[in-house]
Structure formats: structure tokens, C-alpha cells
């Protein structure tokens, strides 16, 4: 059985600088989305308990070929990548089309696992879209996954309740960031990652045009204005005084 | 038509208010959909909405595909091209599935909407919250999931009514085995005037002091995500940030939080931010009105005494 995990390459968010309210992305290194690493770890754990072949899939620019090594080191067996330099900052509907077409290239798919939200866009729609495109059942916001034979038992964590659900494989699952603690790859795993198989495709291989999918227009993308007093406090009495004044209580 | 749907009536009422704000400018009518929820339908009608009640036991609320199937048919039947959902977890999971069924563009976690020239300009956080992006959907159908509490719930109004809507549903492939309420401490940190927010720089032994300081200031206790999800010192209801709550207190005292973007997005609308951190490089100190570089182990006992 193939266990498929979708991981997205995103800029290292803490390294993005803001200049004239615009995000500066030049020189910012790429990494995999934080929650996508939890999705991958969930896949690794299922492989360890149930066996199977762990495939990571990703759509993005040419840099993904390098970034994906992180996933291959962390336990994926192989990667299927859709690469094109036009695929930077793509919208969810196109990501979903590309990922669904990629999954279709694989046989015997049991699970397709997503993160609850991508690192940069955090929109939580790509997994649902792929499930619809593939005609598969889905369970989102998983905090626990167990697979027995052809049946997955999933705990879904909602804001105010937990649900236990069962679904026949193949199925699509999205995981929460707190489902697990991704392990740190060992040096040997990192060395081996470079030699693991990668299947690289472009849009033509999948018969998809990047322009046909445009459904969202972006009008602006600006950092909010942030004007703070920037006063330094040295002592606890000063701290208490500031809190009293600004909190508007206990000043009398 | 603008069609609104949420399985939670209080969120559906917020969507109704959002739809009312858009409808005039767009020249659209509004319809509210409820599924197997008579009392929700009555509440929406009492707030003035033309409410459509689907009664069909085959629909599985725990299955986004099942609910999306109902909404797709309803949208097509009622000629609704704009569908407003709530951006809670269920709503977000539903949004993508429905958007794909309708071949629609979709925006989730939307924190503001404005009708301009027949389009809906939506704002949402991007890059983990570092920026706010303004976008509009260009496709025939539009699926928009609106963050809870972006709009105040619609008030009572005459003119609403409930009518049945007959919709077919396929048998769901997802089986709900059991559901249990999360029994955790809940708090209304979004409306609090004063928040004391603790992060991983805190030690568990000092949580009592944090509680006492919050009480002395007349505020609520809140936290960064890992304090709730990893340490479980506080309930998830108290998380500030991108996947938690966006708060606008008069005063936020932020203790031992590094200030990564996914956190700061939940606090940047605070009027005054006071931060204590032992790392002078910590980003939170740069976005604070009052910044103190100090060890919480020393500061907390003294502060508690000073405030009490
Ligand atoms: C998609 C996504 C969504 C997320 N959503 C959220 C969200 O909604 N909310 C959220 O909070 N996070 C969220 N995160 C996680 C976020 O990226 C950070 O990991 C998290 O905010 C860090 O929490 P922290 O600041 O408490 O911990 P840390 O980053 O570990 O910071 C601890 C701080 O305490 C200071 N400190 C340590 N000891 C002391 C001491 N003795 N005295 C004083 N200071 C001390 C340290 O200098 C450090 O600055 C999200 C992440 C992702 C990927
Ligand atoms: N371009 C992409 N390549 C691979 N996986 C993706 C891509 N975009 C989104 N995903 C997956 O879909 C999830 C949800 O993404 P989003 O809808 O953007 O929040 C992510 O956590 C990833 O697992």
C-alpha cells in the first residue's frame, strides 16, 4: 500500500523582513511547512506500524527538488514532484489539481495525508479539494490515526469536542500540528536522502495548464502598521506602574 | 443570492449579519440554510432570514463531503453564487470540498469583507500572519469562510420565514463512532479588556503567580499555542494567534513568549503591549510598548506582590 503525504515548500517565515510594509522574500530560504512535517511524521508512524511505501508529493518551483530532501531524510521512501518555475505562490485550486493528478499516477494508494494548513497560506482547503477531485472520503483535523487492514479509525479534534470516526481506505486525512512530535533525522538518514528516488514531472506531463485555474485575484499584500511606544522598563515597580496606568485600574 | 450556512447557529447569525452588509451593495437576496436543525432554522428566521430547512437523515454532519453535497444542490437550486460559511474547523473542511464541487474560488479565515464594484474584497492573514492580503474571487461561484466573531450576530428582525428544501443525499462513507465534549477550562479571551499571556518561558510552578497577576489586574489568562497543546497547562480556548484567537485587549501583558508571527497576529491589535522576556533579541520586545528584559522567575513573585 502507498501512503502518500503532501508537503508544501514555504519561505522560512521568521526570516521574512518587512520593508515599506511589503514582505521581502528575496534571499529567504525555503523549508517545508511546519504542520506538513507533522503529516509526514504521521505517515512514517503508520508505515512503521502497518508497513507500506511512503511517498511524499509536492508542487512548486525548482527549489522543491532540494527542499524535499528534508522529507526524504525524515522517512519518506520516494518523492513525486511537480516542478515549474511558474509554480511559486500558486492558488489552492491549482495546487489541488496538480496534487490530485500526481496521486493518480500512483497505484494502490491507501491514505493521502495533508497538513491542517500550509505554512504560508494556512487556508486548509487543498486537502478537501484533492479529496473531491479523487472522489475519496475525507476526515480533517485528525489528532490520532490508527489503521487496521482496510479501515482507518481517526480522532478528529474540533474546537469544543472530539469525534471518533471510521472510514474505509483509500481516504484523505488532514492532521493537526499537535498530532505528534516530528523526529529529527539522523546523519545517515540525511546522507541517504539524496539517493532516494524522485519522479519529477511538469505541467505538460499532467496535462494541466497553470493559467486555466486562476480564480483568485490578489489586490494587495501588506504588513499591518505597527506603531508602538518602545519604552524600556528596568524595574518591577516601573512594570507594575505601567500596568496600572495602561490597564486603567488601581490608579486611584 | 448569498447563501449562508454554519452548523452552529450563533455563527450562522454572524454570517447573516455579514450577508446583510454585502447584500445591498451587490443587489442580492439572502438565504440561510440549515440541515436537520429546526431550532436553528427558527432562530435564523427570527433574525429576518429567508431560511431553508433541509430534513434528511442520510446527511452526515461529521462528513464534509456529505454536507458539501447538500450545499452544492442548494446553491444550484436557489441560484446562489455566493456561499458564506463559518471558518471554524468544520466550516474550513467543508469550504474546500464545496469549492471544488462548484469549481469555485475559495477564501478561508476571512477577517473582513467589502463589496466594491460588484466584487467582494476579502482580507485575510498571509505568510503566517506577517501580512494581510486583500483578495477577491473571480469565478462564477464564490465560497467564503468568515472567521468567527468578525461580525456581531444579526439581531431580531421581522420578515423571516422557514421553508422546507427537499434535497437528496448520498450515503456517507464516514462513520461517526462517538463524540465527546472537550471538558476544559473555557474563557472569553477575545472580549477581555486585559490579558495576561504566558508562553514557554514560563515554568509550570509559576502558573499560580500568573493566575494571581491576572486576577490582580482584573484580566483573563491566555497563552501561546504550545502552552496549551504541548504542556496542557491551560485549555485550547485560551490560545492567542493564527490558529487560536485574535484578541484586541486594552492591555496585554506578555510573559515568556518569543513572538513568532503566528502568535503576534493574535495580539497586534492590542492597544498596549507590555512584554517580559529574558532574551533581548526576542521579537516580542520589538513589538511592545513597554519592554522588559528580565527573568520571569525573579519578576513574577515581585510583580504579584507589587500588584496585590
Ligand atoms: C500554521 C501554524 C499556526 C500556529 N498558530 C499559533 C497560534 O495560534 N498561537 C501561537 O502561540 N503559536 C502558533 N504557532 C506556533 C508558533 O510558530 C510558535 O511555535 C509559538 O508561538 C511559540 O510559543 P512560545 O513563544 O510560547 O515559545 P518559544 O518560542 O519557545 O518562546 C519562549 C520564550 O520565552 C523566553 N524565556 C525563556 N525562559 C525565560 C525566563 N526564565 N524568563 C523570561 N523569558 C524566558 C525565551 O527567550 C523565548 O523568547 C503556529 C505555528 C504554525 C506553523
Ligand atoms: N503546493 C503544494 N504541494 C504539496 N502539498 C501542498 C501544496 N499546497 C498545499 N499542500 C498540502 O495541503 C495542505 C493544506 O494547504 P492549504 O490549503 O494551503 O492550507 C498543506 O498542509 C499540505 O499538506
Coordinates of C-alpha atoms and ligand atoms in Angstrom, one line a residue:
Chain A
X1 CA 0.0 0.0 0.0
X2 CA 1.2 3.5 -0.8
X3 CA 0.9 6.1 2.0
X4 CA 1.0 9.5 0.3
X5 CA 1.9 12.7 2.2
X6 CA 1.5 16.2 0.6
X7 CA 4.2 18.6 1.8
X8 CA 4.5 22.2 0.6
X9 CA 7.6 24.3 0.3
X10 CA 7.3 27.6 2.0
X11 CA 9.6 30.5 2.8
X12 CA 11.1 30.5 6.3
X13 CA 8.6 32.8 7.8
X14 CA 10.7 34.2 10.7
X15 CA 13.3 35.4 8.1
X16 CA 10.9 37.5 6.1
X17 CA 11.7 41.2 6.6
X18 CA 9.1 43.9 6.1
X19 CA 10.2 47.0 4.1
X20 CA 7.7 49.8 3.4
X21 CA 5.0 47.4 4.6
X22 CA 6.0 44.9 1.8
X23 CA 7.3 41.5 2.6
X24 CA 10.8 41.0 1.3
X25 CA 11.2 37.4 0.1
X26 CA 14.5 37.6 -1.7
X27 CA 17.2 35.6 0.0
X28 CA 14.7 33.9 2.4
X29 CA 15.5 30.2 2.4
X30 CA 12.8 27.6 1.7
X31 CA 11.6 24.9 4.1
X32 CA 8.7 22.5 4.5
X33 CA 5.5 23.8 6.2
X34 CA 5.6 23.1 9.9
X35 CA 2.4 21.1 10.1
X36 CA 3.3 19.3 6.9
X37 CA 6.2 17.8 8.9
X38 CA 3.6 16.5 11.3
X39 CA 1.7 15.0 8.4
X40 CA 4.9 13.3 7.3
X41 CA 5.6 12.0 10.8
X42 CA 2.1 10.6 10.9
X43 CA 2.8 8.8 7.6
X44 CA 6.1 7.5 9.0
X45 CA 4.4 6.1 12.1
X46 CA 1.7 4.4 10.0
X47 CA 4.4 2.8 7.8
X48 CA 6.2 1.6 10.9
X49 CA 3.1 0.0 12.4
X50 CA 1.4 -1.2 9.2
X51 CA 4.1 -1.4 6.5
X52 CA 3.8 0.2 3.1
X53 CA 5.6 2.6 0.9
X54 CA 5.8 6.2 1.9
X55 CA 5.6 8.7 -0.9
X56 CA 5.8 12.5 -0.5
X57 CA 4.2 14.7 -3.2
X58 CA 4.8 18.3 -3.7
X59 CA 4.1 21.0 -6.3
X60 CA 6.3 24.1 -6.5
X61 CA 9.2 25.8 -8.1
X62 CA 12.6 24.1 -9.0
X63 CA 13.9 24.6 -5.5
X64 CA 11.5 21.9 -4.2
X65 CA 13.9 19.3 -5.5
X66 CA 16.3 20.5 -2.8
X67 CA 13.8 21.2 -0.1
X68 CA 12.2 17.8 -0.4
X69 CA 15.4 16.2 0.9
X70 CA 14.2 17.2 4.3
X71 CA 11.2 14.9 3.9
X72 CA 13.2 12.0 2.4
X73 CA 15.6 12.2 5.3
X74 CA 12.7 12.2 7.8
X75 CA 11.5 8.9 6.5
X76 CA 9.8 9.1 3.1
X77 CA 10.8 6.4 0.6
X78 CA 10.4 8.4 -2.5
X79 CA 9.1 11.7 -3.9
X80 CA 6.8 12.7 -6.7
X81 CA 7.3 16.3 -7.6
X82 CA 5.6 18.7 -10.0
X83 CA 8.1 21.4 -10.7
X84 CA 7.8 24.6 -12.7
X85 CA 9.2 28.0 -12.0
X86 CA 5.7 29.4 -12.5
X87 CA 4.5 27.4 -9.5
X88 CA 5.6 29.9 -6.8
X89 CA 2.8 31.2 -4.7
X90 CA 0.1 29.2 -6.6
X91 CA -3.5 29.3 -5.5
X92 CA -5.2 26.4 -3.7
X93 CA -7.3 25.2 -6.6
X94 CA -4.2 24.7 -8.9
X95 CA -2.2 23.0 -6.1
X96 CA -5.1 20.7 -5.6
X97 CA -5.4 19.8 -9.3
X98 CA -1.7 19.1 -9.5
X99 CA -1.6 17.0 -6.4
X100 CA -4.7 15.0 -7.4
X101 CA -3.2 14.3 -10.8
X102 CA 0.0 13.2 -9.1
X103 CA -1.8 10.8 -6.8
X104 CA -3.5 9.3 -9.8
X105 CA -0.1 8.3 -11.1
X106 CA 0.3 6.0 -8.1
X107 CA -1.2 2.6 -7.7
X108 CA -2.7 1.1 -4.5
X109 CA -3.0 4.4 -2.6
X110 CA -4.3 3.8 0.9
X111 CA -4.1 7.2 2.5
X112 CA -3.4 10.7 1.3
X113 CA -2.3 12.8 4.3
X114 CA -2.2 16.6 4.4
X115 CA -1.4 19.2 7.0
X116 CA -4.3 21.1 8.5
X117 CA -2.9 24.2 6.8
X118 CA 0.1 25.2 4.8
X119 CA 2.9 27.3 6.4
X120 CA 2.4 30.4 4.2
X121 CA -1.3 30.3 3.2
X122 CA -2.8 28.4 6.0
X123 CA -6.1 28.1 4.2
X124 CA -6.9 24.5 4.9
X125 CA -8.6 23.8 1.6
X126 CA -6.1 21.9 -0.6
X127 CA -6.8 18.5 1.2
X128 CA -10.6 18.9 0.9
X129 CA -10.2 19.8 -2.8
X130 CA -8.0 16.9 -3.5
X131 CA -10.4 14.5 -1.8
X132 CA -13.2 15.8 -4.0
X133 CA -11.1 15.6 -7.2
X134 CA -10.2 12.0 -6.3
X135 CA -13.8 11.1 -5.2
X136 CA -12.4 10.0 -1.8
X137 CA -13.9 10.3 1.7
X138 CA -12.0 12.7 4.0
X139 CA -11.5 13.3 7.6
X140 CA -9.9 16.6 8.7
X141 CA -8.3 17.8 11.9
X142 CA -7.0 14.4 13.0
X143 CA -5.3 14.2 16.4
X144 CA -4.9 10.4 16.1
X145 CA -4.9 7.9 13.3
X146 CA -5.0 4.1 13.5
X147 CA -5.2 1.8 10.6
X148 CA -6.3 -1.8 10.7
X149 CA -6.5 -3.7 7.4
X150 CA -8.7 -1.6 5.2
X151 CA -10.2 0.6 7.9
X152 CA -8.9 3.8 9.4
X153 CA -10.0 5.0 12.8
X154 CA -9.4 8.7 13.3
X155 CA -9.9 11.1 16.2
X156 CA -11.0 14.5 15.0
X157 CA -10.4 17.4 17.3
X158 CA -12.9 20.2 16.9
X159 CA -13.0 23.5 18.9
X160 CA -15.4 22.1 21.6
X161 CA -15.5 18.3 21.0
X162 CA -13.6 15.3 19.9
X163 CA -15.0 12.8 17.4
X164 CA -14.0 9.2 16.7
X165 CA -14.7 8.3 13.1
X166 CA -14.2 5.3 10.9
X167 CA -13.5 5.3 7.2
X168 CA -12.6 2.7 4.6
X169 CA -9.4 3.2 2.7
X170 CA -8.5 4.8 0.4
X171 CA -9.2 8.1 2.3
X172 CA -7.8 11.6 2.6
X173 CA -6.8 12.8 6.1
X174 CA -5.6 16.2 7.3
X175 CA -3.7 16.3 10.6
X176 CA -3.3 18.9 13.4
X177 CA 0.1 20.2 14.4
X178 CA -0.2 18.6 17.8
X179 CA -0.8 15.0 16.5
X180 CA 2.9 14.1 17.0
X181 CA 6.4 15.5 17.5
X182 CA 8.3 15.0 14.2
X183 CA 11.6 13.2 14.8
X184 CA 14.9 14.8 13.9
X185 CA 16.6 12.8 11.1
X186 CA 19.9 11.1 11.8
X187 CA 23.1 11.9 9.9
X188 CA 22.9 8.6 8.0
X189 CA 19.2 9.3 7.1
X190 CA 20.3 12.7 5.8
X191 CA 23.1 11.2 3.7
X192 CA 20.8 8.6 2.3
X193 CA 18.1 11.1 1.4
X194 CA 20.0 12.3 -1.7
X195 CA 19.9 8.8 -3.2
X196 CA 16.2 8.1 -2.7
X197 CA 14.1 8.0 -5.9
X198 CA 12.5 11.2 -7.2
X199 CA 10.0 11.3 -10.0
X200 CA 9.9 14.8 -11.5
X201 CA 7.0 15.9 -13.6
X202 CA 6.0 19.2 -15.2
X203 CA 2.6 20.6 -16.1
X204 CA 2.6 19.0 -19.5
X205 CA 3.1 15.6 -18.0
X206 CA -0.1 16.1 -16.1
X207 CA -1.9 17.8 -18.9
X208 CA -2.7 20.8 -16.7
X209 CA -2.3 24.5 -17.7
X210 CA -1.4 26.9 -14.9
X211 CA -3.5 29.7 -16.3
X212 CA -6.7 27.8 -16.6
X213 CA -7.1 27.6 -12.9
X214 CA -6.9 31.3 -11.8
X215 CA -9.9 32.0 -9.6
X216 CA -8.4 34.4 -7.0
X217 CA -7.1 37.9 -7.7
X218 CA -4.8 39.5 -5.2
X219 CA -5.2 43.2 -4.8
X220 CA -2.6 43.9 -2.1
X221 CA -0.4 42.1 0.5
X222 CA 0.9 44.4 3.2
X223 CA 2.2 44.2 6.7
X224 CA -0.1 45.9 9.2
X225 CA 1.1 49.2 10.5
X226 CA 2.7 48.8 13.9
X227 CA 3.4 51.9 15.9
X228 CA 4.5 51.1 19.4
X229 CA 5.9 53.3 22.1
X230 CA 9.0 51.1 22.6
X231 CA 9.6 52.1 26.2
X232 CA 12.3 50.1 28.1
X233 CA 11.4 49.1 31.6
X234 CA 14.1 48.2 34.1
X235 CA 12.4 47.5 37.4
X236 CA 9.4 45.7 38.7
X237 CA 7.9 48.8 40.4
X238 CA 8.0 50.5 37.0
X239 CA 6.4 47.5 35.4
X240 CA 3.6 47.5 37.9
X241 CA 3.1 51.2 37.4
X242 CA 2.9 50.8 33.6
X243 CA 0.4 48.0 34.0
X244 CA -1.7 50.1 36.4
X245 CA -1.8 53.1 34.1
X246 CA -2.4 51.2 30.9
X247 CA -4.9 48.9 32.4
X248 CA -6.8 51.8 33.7
X249 CA -7.3 50.2 37.1
X250 CA -5.9 50.8 40.6
X251 CA -4.6 54.2 39.7
X252 CA -6.7 55.9 42.3
Chain B
X1 CA -28.5 35.1 -3.8
X2 CA -26.0 35.0 -0.9
X3 CA -26.4 31.6 0.8
X4 CA -25.2 31.3 4.4
X5 CA -24.5 28.1 6.3
X6 CA -23.0 27.0 9.6
X7 CA -23.9 24.0 11.7
X8 CA -23.5 26.4 14.7
X9 CA -26.5 28.8 14.9
X10 CA -24.5 31.5 16.7
X11 CA -22.0 31.5 13.8
X12 CA -24.8 31.4 11.2
X13 CA -26.2 34.5 12.8
X14 CA -22.8 36.3 12.4
X15 CA -22.9 35.2 8.7
X16 CA -26.3 36.6 8.4
X17 CA -25.0 40.0 9.6
X18 CA -22.1 39.7 7.1
X19 CA -24.5 38.9 4.3
X20 CA -26.8 41.9 5.2
X21 CA -23.7 44.2 5.0
X22 CA -23.0 42.9 1.5
X23 CA -26.4 42.3 0.0
X24 CA -27.5 45.9 -0.6
X25 CA -24.4 46.9 -2.5
X26 CA -24.4 43.7 -4.5
X27 CA -28.2 43.8 -5.1
X28 CA -28.6 40.2 -3.9
X29 CA -31.1 38.4 -1.8
X30 CA -30.1 36.3 1.2
X31 CA -30.9 32.8 2.0
X32 CA -30.0 30.8 5.2
X33 CA -29.6 27.0 5.0
X34 CA -30.0 24.7 8.0
X35 CA -29.7 20.9 7.9
X36 CA -31.7 18.8 10.3
X37 CA -31.9 21.7 12.8
X38 CA -35.4 23.0 13.4
X39 CA -34.5 25.3 16.3
X40 CA -31.6 26.8 14.3
X41 CA -33.9 27.5 11.4
X42 CA -36.4 29.3 13.7
X43 CA -33.6 31.4 15.2
X44 CA -32.4 32.5 11.8
X45 CA -35.9 33.3 10.7
X46 CA -36.4 35.3 13.8
X47 CA -33.4 37.3 12.7
X48 CA -35.2 38.1 9.5
X49 CA -33.6 35.5 7.2
X50 CA -35.4 33.5 4.5
X51 CA -34.5 30.2 5.9
X52 CA -34.4 26.8 4.1
X53 CA -34.6 23.8 6.2
X54 CA -33.2 20.5 4.8
X55 CA -34.6 17.5 6.7
X56 CA -32.8 14.3 5.6
X57 CA -31.4 11.7 7.9
X58 CA -28.9 10.5 5.3
X59 CA -26.9 13.7 5.7
X60 CA -23.9 13.1 7.9
X61 CA -22.7 16.3 9.7
X62 CA -19.4 14.7 10.5
X63 CA -18.6 14.2 6.8
X64 CA -17.6 17.3 4.9
X65 CA -18.4 15.5 1.6
X66 CA -21.9 14.8 2.7
X67 CA -22.7 18.4 3.8
X68 CA -20.9 19.8 0.7
X69 CA -23.2 17.7 -1.5
X70 CA -26.3 19.3 0.2
X71 CA -24.8 22.8 -0.2
X72 CA -23.9 22.3 -3.8
X73 CA -27.5 21.3 -4.7
X74 CA -29.0 24.1 -2.6
X75 CA -26.7 26.7 -4.2
X76 CA -27.7 25.5 -7.7
X77 CA -31.4 25.2 -6.9
X78 CA -31.6 28.6 -5.2
X79 CA -29.2 30.3 -7.8
X80 CA -26.9 31.3 -5.0
X81 CA -23.5 32.2 -6.4
X82 CA -22.0 33.5 -3.1
X83 CA -21.8 31.0 -0.3
X84 CA -20.7 32.2 3.2
X85 CA -19.5 29.6 5.6
X86 CA -18.1 30.0 9.1
X87 CA -14.3 29.5 9.4
X88 CA -14.4 27.2 12.3
X89 CA -12.8 23.7 11.7
X90 CA -15.9 22.1 10.3
X91 CA -16.5 25.1 8.1
X92 CA -13.0 25.2 6.7
X93 CA -13.0 21.5 6.0
X94 CA -16.4 22.0 4.2
X95 CA -15.2 25.1 2.3
X96 CA -12.6 23.3 0.2
X97 CA -14.8 20.4 -0.6
X98 CA -17.7 22.6 -1.6
X99 CA -15.5 24.9 -3.6
X100 CA -14.2 22.0 -5.6
X101 CA -17.7 20.7 -6.3
X102 CA -18.7 24.1 -7.6
X103 CA -15.4 24.7 -9.4
X104 CA -15.2 27.9 -7.3
X105 CA -12.5 30.0 -5.9
X106 CA -12.4 29.9 -2.1
X107 CA -11.0 32.0 0.7
X108 CA -11.0 30.9 4.3
X109 CA -10.2 32.7 7.6
X110 CA -11.6 35.9 6.1
X111 CA -11.4 38.7 8.6
X112 CA -13.1 41.4 6.6
X113 CA -15.3 41.8 3.5
X114 CA -16.3 44.8 1.5
X115 CA -18.5 44.9 -1.6
X116 CA -16.8 47.1 -4.3
X117 CA -17.9 47.3 -7.9
X118 CA -19.9 44.1 -7.7
X119 CA -17.0 42.2 -6.2
X120 CA -16.2 41.2 -2.6
X121 CA -12.8 42.3 -1.4
X122 CA -11.8 40.0 1.3
X123 CA -9.0 40.4 3.8
X124 CA -7.1 37.5 5.5
X125 CA -3.8 36.8 7.1
X126 CA -0.9 35.6 4.9
X127 CA 2.6 34.4 5.5
X128 CA 1.7 33.1 8.9
X129 CA 0.2 36.5 9.8
X130 CA 3.1 38.7 8.8
X131 CA 1.0 40.4 6.2
X132 CA -2.7 41.0 5.5
X133 CA -3.7 40.1 2.0
X134 CA -6.7 41.6 0.1
X135 CA -8.2 39.3 -2.5
X136 CA -11.3 38.8 -4.5
X137 CA -12.7 35.7 -6.1
X138 CA -13.2 35.8 -9.8
X139 CA -15.0 32.6 -10.5
X140 CA -18.8 32.2 -11.1
X141 CA -19.3 30.7 -7.7
X142 CA -17.6 32.1 -4.6
X143 CA -17.1 30.2 -1.4
X144 CA -16.0 32.5 1.5
X145 CA -15.4 31.2 5.1
X146 CA -15.5 34.0 7.6
X147 CA -13.6 33.9 10.9
X148 CA -15.9 33.6 13.9
X149 CA -16.5 37.0 15.6
X150 CA -15.7 39.1 12.6
X151 CA -19.3 40.2 12.6
X152 CA -21.7 40.7 15.6
X153 CA -24.6 38.3 15.3
X154 CA -27.7 39.6 13.5
X155 CA -30.3 40.9 15.8
X156 CA -34.0 40.0 15.9
X157 CA -35.9 41.3 12.8
X158 CA -39.3 40.7 11.3
X159 CA -39.9 39.3 7.8
X160 CA -38.0 36.0 8.2
X161 CA -39.7 32.6 7.5
X162 CA -38.7 28.9 7.3
X163 CA -39.5 26.7 4.4
X164 CA -38.5 23.2 3.7
X165 CA -36.0 22.3 0.9
X166 CA -36.0 18.8 -0.4
X167 CA -32.5 17.6 -1.2
X168 CA -31.1 14.1 -2.0
X169 CA -28.1 12.9 -0.1
X170 CA -25.7 10.1 -0.9
X171 CA -24.8 7.6 1.8
X172 CA -21.8 8.9 3.7
X173 CA -18.5 7.0 3.6
X174 CA -17.5 8.3 7.0
X175 CA -18.9 6.7 10.1
X176 CA -19.2 8.6 13.4
X177 CA -18.4 6.2 16.2
X178 CA -18.6 8.6 19.1
X179 CA -18.3 12.2 20.1
X180 CA -17.3 13.7 23.4
X181 CA -17.4 17.3 24.6
X182 CA -13.9 18.7 25.5
X183 CA -14.1 19.2 29.2
X184 CA -11.6 22.0 29.5
X185 CA -11.5 25.4 31.0
X186 CA -13.1 27.9 28.7
X187 CA -12.6 31.6 28.6
X188 CA -13.7 34.5 26.5
X189 CA -10.2 36.0 25.8
X190 CA -11.4 37.7 22.6
X191 CA -13.6 40.2 24.5
X192 CA -11.3 40.6 27.6
X193 CA -10.0 44.2 28.2
X194 CA -6.9 42.9 29.9
X195 CA -5.0 39.8 29.1
X196 CA -2.0 38.2 30.8
X197 CA -0.5 35.9 28.2
X198 CA 2.0 33.2 29.1
X199 CA 4.5 31.4 26.8
X200 CA 7.0 28.6 27.1
X201 CA 9.3 30.9 29.0
X202 CA 7.1 30.3 31.9
X203 CA 7.6 27.4 34.4
X204 CA 4.6 25.4 35.5
X205 CA 5.4 26.1 39.1
X206 CA 4.8 29.8 38.3
X207 CA 1.4 29.4 36.8
X208 CA -0.2 30.2 40.1
X209 CA 1.6 33.5 40.1
X210 CA 0.4 34.2 36.5
X211 CA -3.2 33.5 37.7
X212 CA -2.7 35.8 40.6
X213 CA -1.3 38.6 38.5
X214 CA -4.2 38.2 36.0
X215 CA -6.6 38.4 38.9
X216 CA -4.9 41.5 40.4
X217 CA -5.1 43.3 37.0
X218 CA -8.7 42.2 36.5
X219 CA -7.8 40.3 33.4
X220 CA -8.1 36.9 31.8
X221 CA -5.2 34.4 31.5
X222 CA -4.3 33.4 27.9
X223 CA -1.3 31.6 26.3
X224 CA 0.8 30.8 23.3
X225 CA -0.2 27.6 21.4
X226 CA 2.4 25.2 22.9
X227 CA 1.4 26.1 26.4
X228 CA -2.0 24.6 25.7
X229 CA -1.3 21.9 23.1
X230 CA 2.1 20.5 24.3
X231 CA 2.2 21.4 28.0
X232 CA -1.6 21.4 28.5
X233 CA -1.3 23.9 31.3
X234 CA -4.3 25.8 30.0
X235 CA -7.2 25.0 27.7
X236 CA -7.0 25.4 23.9
X237 CA -9.7 28.0 24.3
X238 CA -7.1 30.4 25.7
X239 CA -4.6 30.2 22.7
X240 CA -3.8 33.6 21.1
X241 CA -2.8 33.6 17.5
X242 CA -3.3 32.4 14.0
X243 CA -4.8 29.1 14.9
X244 CA -6.1 30.4 18.2
X245 CA -8.0 33.7 18.9
X246 CA -7.4 37.2 17.6
X247 CA -7.7 39.5 20.6
X248 CA -8.0 43.3 20.9
X249 CA -7.5 44.0 24.6
X250 CA -6.7 47.4 26.0
X251 CA -3.7 45.9 27.7
X252 CA -1.8 42.7 27.0
X253 CA 1.0 41.6 29.4
X254 CA 3.0 39.0 27.5
X255 CA 5.3 36.8 29.6
X256 CA 7.9 34.5 28.2
X257 CA 6.6 34.4 24.6
X258 CA 9.1 34.7 21.7
X259 CA 6.7 36.5 19.4
X260 CA 6.7 34.4 16.2
X261 CA 4.3 35.6 13.6
X262 CA 1.7 33.0 14.2
X263 CA 1.5 34.3 17.7
X264 CA 1.7 38.1 17.2
X265 CA -1.1 38.1 14.7
X266 CA -3.4 37.4 17.6
X267 CA -2.2 40.3 19.7
X268 CA -1.2 43.0 17.3
X269 CA -4.5 44.8 17.6
X270 CA -4.0 45.2 21.3
X271 CA -3.9 48.9 22.4
X272 CA -0.9 48.4 24.7
X273 CA 1.6 45.6 24.8
X274 CA 3.8 45.0 27.8
X275 CA 6.4 42.2 27.3
X276 CA 8.8 40.5 29.6
X277 CA 11.4 38.2 28.2
X278 CA 15.0 37.2 29.2
X279 CA 16.2 37.3 25.6
X280 CA 16.8 40.9 24.5
X281 CA 16.6 39.7 20.9
X282 CA 13.1 38.2 21.3
X283 CA 10.9 39.7 18.6
X284 CA 8.1 40.3 21.1
X285 CA 10.2 43.0 22.7
X286 CA 10.3 44.9 19.4
X287 CA 6.6 45.0 19.1
X288 CA 5.9 46.0 22.7
X289 CA 5.0 49.4 24.0
X290 CA 6.8 48.6 27.3
X291 CA 9.6 46.0 27.1
X292 CA 11.5 44.5 30.0
X293 CA 14.5 42.2 29.6
X294 CA 14.4 40.1 32.7
X295 CA 14.0 36.6 34.1
X296 CA 10.4 35.7 34.9
X297 CA 11.5 33.6 37.9
X298 CA 12.6 36.8 39.5
X299 CA 9.9 39.2 38.1
X300 CA 6.8 37.2 38.8
X301 CA 6.9 36.9 42.6
X302 CA 7.8 40.6 42.9
X303 CA 5.2 41.7 40.4
X304 CA 2.5 39.8 42.2
X305 CA 3.4 41.5 45.4
X306 CA 3.5 44.9 43.8
X307 CA 0.1 44.5 42.3
X308 CA -1.7 43.0 45.3
Ligands
LIG1 C1 0.3 27.1 11.0 C2 0.8 27.5 12.3 C3 -0.1 28.1 13.2 C4 0.3 28.4 14.5 N1 -0.6 29.1 15.3 C5 -0.2 29.5 16.5 C6 -1.1 30.3 17.3 O1 -2.2 30.5 17.0 N2 -0.6 30.7 18.5 C7 0.7 30.5 18.9 O2 1.1 31.0 20.0 N3 1.6 29.8 18.2 C8 1.2 29.3 17.0 N4 2.0 28.6 16.2 C9 3.3 28.2 16.8 C10 4.3 29.4 16.7 O3 5.0 29.3 15.5 C11 5.4 29.3 17.9 O4 5.9 28.0 17.8 C12 4.8 29.6 19.2 O5 4.1 30.7 19.3 C13 5.9 29.6 20.2 O6 5.4 29.8 21.6 P1 6.3 30.5 22.7 O7 6.6 31.9 22.3 O8 5.5 30.3 24.0 O9 7.6 29.6 22.9 P2 9.1 29.8 22.4 O10 9.2 30.2 21.0 O11 9.8 28.7 22.9 O12 9.5 31.1 23.3 C14 9.7 31.1 24.7 C15 10.2 32.5 25.1 O13 10.4 32.6 26.5 C16 11.6 33.2 26.7 N5 12.1 32.7 28.0 C17 12.6 31.5 28.4 N6 12.9 31.4 29.7 C18 12.5 32.6 30.2 C19 12.6 33.2 31.5 N7 13.1 32.5 32.6 N8 12.2 34.5 31.7 C20 11.7 35.2 30.7 N9 11.7 34.7 29.4 C21 12.0 33.5 29.2 C22 12.6 32.8 25.6 O14 13.5 33.8 25.5 C23 11.6 32.8 24.4 O15 11.5 34.0 23.8 C24 1.6 28.2 14.9 C25 2.5 27.6 14.1 C26 2.1 27.2 12.8 C27 3.1 26.6 11.9
LIG2 N1 1.9 23.0 -3.5 C1 1.7 22.1 -2.6 N2 2.5 20.9 -2.6 C2 2.3 19.9 -1.7 N3 1.3 20.0 -0.8 C3 0.6 21.0 -0.7 C4 0.7 22.2 -1.5 N4 -0.2 23.1 -1.2 C5 -0.9 22.6 -0.1 N5 -0.4 21.4 0.2 C6 -0.9 20.5 1.3 O1 -2.2 20.9 1.6 C7 -2.3 21.3 3.0 C8 -3.2 22.4 3.2 O2 -2.7 23.5 2.5 P1 -3.6 24.9 2.4 O3 -4.9 24.6 1.9 O4 -2.8 25.8 1.6 O5 -3.6 25.4 3.8 C9 -0.8 21.5 3.4 O6 -0.6 21.4 4.8 C10 -0.1 20.5 2.5 O7 -0.2 19.2 3.2

